[in-house]
Coordinates of C-alpha atoms and ligand atoms in Angstrom, one line a residue:
M1 CA -112.7 106.5 -55.7
P2 CA -109.5 107.4 -57.5
K3 CA -107.1 104.7 -58.3
W4 CA -103.6 104.7 -59.5
K5 CA -102.0 101.7 -61.2
L6 CA -98.2 101.8 -61.4
H7 CA -96.5 99.5 -63.8
T8 CA -92.8 98.8 -64.2
E9 CA -90.9 96.0 -66.0
F10 CA -87.4 94.7 -65.7
R11 CA -85.3 91.6 -66.5
F12 CA -82.7 89.7 -64.6
D13 CA -80.6 86.7 -65.5
A14 CA -80.3 83.8 -63.1
A15 CA -79.5 80.1 -62.8
H16 CA -81.7 77.6 -61.1
F17 CA -82.7 74.0 -60.9
I18 CA -86.0 72.5 -59.7
E19 CA -85.3 70.1 -56.9
G20 CA -87.1 66.8 -57.2
Y21 CA -88.0 67.4 -60.9
D22 CA -87.8 64.3 -63.0
G23 CA -86.5 65.8 -66.2
K24 CA -84.2 68.5 -67.6
C25 CA -85.5 71.3 -65.4
G26 CA -84.0 69.4 -62.5
R27 CA -80.5 70.1 -63.9
M28 CA -78.8 73.5 -63.4
H29 CA -79.7 75.9 -66.2
G30 CA -80.4 79.6 -66.7
H31 CA -83.2 82.0 -67.8
S32 CA -83.5 85.7 -68.7
Y33 CA -86.5 86.3 -66.5
R34 CA -88.8 89.1 -67.4
V35 CA -90.9 90.7 -64.6
L36 CA -93.9 93.0 -64.6
M37 CA -94.7 94.7 -61.4
K38 CA -98.2 96.3 -61.0
A39 CA -98.9 98.4 -57.9
E40 CA -102.5 99.7 -57.4
S41 CA -103.7 102.1 -54.7
S42 CA -106.4 104.6 -54.0
E43 CA -104.1 106.7 -51.9
L44 CA -100.8 108.3 -52.6
N45 CA -97.9 107.9 -50.2
P46 CA -94.6 109.6 -49.3
S47 CA -91.5 107.6 -49.9
E48 CA -87.9 107.5 -48.6
Y49 CA -87.0 110.1 -51.2
L50 CA -90.1 112.3 -51.2
D51 CA -91.7 113.7 -48.1
S52 CA -95.0 114.7 -49.6
P53 CA -97.7 112.0 -50.3
D54 CA -97.5 112.1 -54.1
M55 CA -96.7 108.6 -55.2
V56 CA -98.1 105.1 -54.9
C57 CA -94.6 104.0 -54.2
D58 CA -91.1 104.6 -55.5
F59 CA -90.4 102.8 -58.8
R60 CA -87.0 101.8 -57.4
E61 CA -88.6 99.9 -54.6
L62 CA -90.5 97.8 -57.2
K63 CA -87.3 97.1 -59.1
W64 CA -85.0 95.8 -56.3
A65 CA -84.9 92.3 -57.9
A66 CA -83.2 93.7 -61.0
K67 CA -80.1 94.6 -59.0
D68 CA -76.9 92.6 -59.0
S69 CA -77.2 89.7 -56.6
E70 CA -74.2 91.1 -54.7
K71 CA -76.1 94.3 -54.1
G72 CA -79.3 92.6 -52.8
G73 CA -81.1 91.8 -56.1
L74 CA -81.5 88.6 -58.1
D75 CA -79.5 89.4 -61.2
H76 CA -76.7 86.8 -61.9
S77 CA -77.7 84.7 -58.9
L78 CA -78.3 81.1 -58.3
L79 CA -82.0 81.3 -57.2
N80 CA -81.8 78.1 -55.2
E81 CA -79.4 80.0 -52.9
K82 CA -81.7 83.0 -52.6
M83 CA -85.0 81.2 -51.9
D84 CA -85.9 78.8 -49.1
C85 CA -88.4 77.0 -51.4
S86 CA -88.7 75.5 -54.9
T87 CA -87.6 77.8 -57.7
T88 CA -90.6 77.2 -60.1
A89 CA -91.8 80.4 -61.8
E90 CA -94.8 80.3 -59.4
R91 CA -92.6 80.4 -56.4
I92 CA -90.3 83.0 -57.9
A93 CA -93.3 85.3 -58.4
E94 CA -94.5 84.7 -54.9
F95 CA -91.0 85.4 -53.5
I96 CA -90.7 88.7 -55.4
H97 CA -94.1 89.7 -54.2
K98 CA -93.3 88.9 -50.6
E99 CA -89.9 90.7 -50.7
T100 CA -91.4 93.7 -52.5
S101 CA -94.3 94.0 -50.0
K102 CA -91.7 94.6 -47.2
R103 CA -90.4 97.6 -49.1
I104 CA -93.7 99.4 -50.0
P105 CA -96.6 100.9 -48.0
D106 CA -99.5 98.6 -46.9
N107 CA -102.2 100.3 -48.9
I108 CA -100.9 98.9 -52.2
D109 CA -102.3 95.9 -54.1
L110 CA -99.3 94.3 -55.8
T111 CA -99.4 91.9 -58.7
V112 CA -96.2 90.2 -59.9
T113 CA -95.9 88.6 -63.3
V114 CA -92.8 86.5 -64.1
W115 CA -91.9 85.2 -67.6
E116 CA -89.6 82.2 -67.5
T117 CA -89.6 82.1 -71.3
E118 CA -91.2 84.2 -74.0
D119 CA -94.4 82.2 -74.0
C120 CA -94.6 80.9 -70.4
W121 CA -95.5 83.2 -67.5
V122 CA -97.2 83.3 -64.2
E123 CA -99.1 86.0 -62.4
Y124 CA -99.2 86.1 -58.6
T125 CA -101.2 88.3 -56.2
D126 CA -102.4 87.7 -52.6
Ligands
ZN201 ZN1 -85.8 76.7 -65.5

């Protein structure tokens, strides 16, 4: 069976604090988050911008979170205002995964990796 694996990477800057955290992460601070999106599929799909089934999905749908928070993304946002749950890296990866899944076809396996710092990252898939 053929398989395509799409990868795209982006960064966004955001503020957050971890509610209930007993330590400095409980205070408001910021990160330059790095995100790697991996989309795998055995079938190609059309997209909003291409009628023929020739792509796994549109790269731009995978990169929505990189957009300015005033334009629907997460850049320069306070993550606690964007998410209904804790803003740990684990939850941020899950949140980006969920929101991206709404924008892409069902036949795609999505993996989201979020770096909170250069040497601390989390990978999420469902
Ligand atoms: Zn933090």
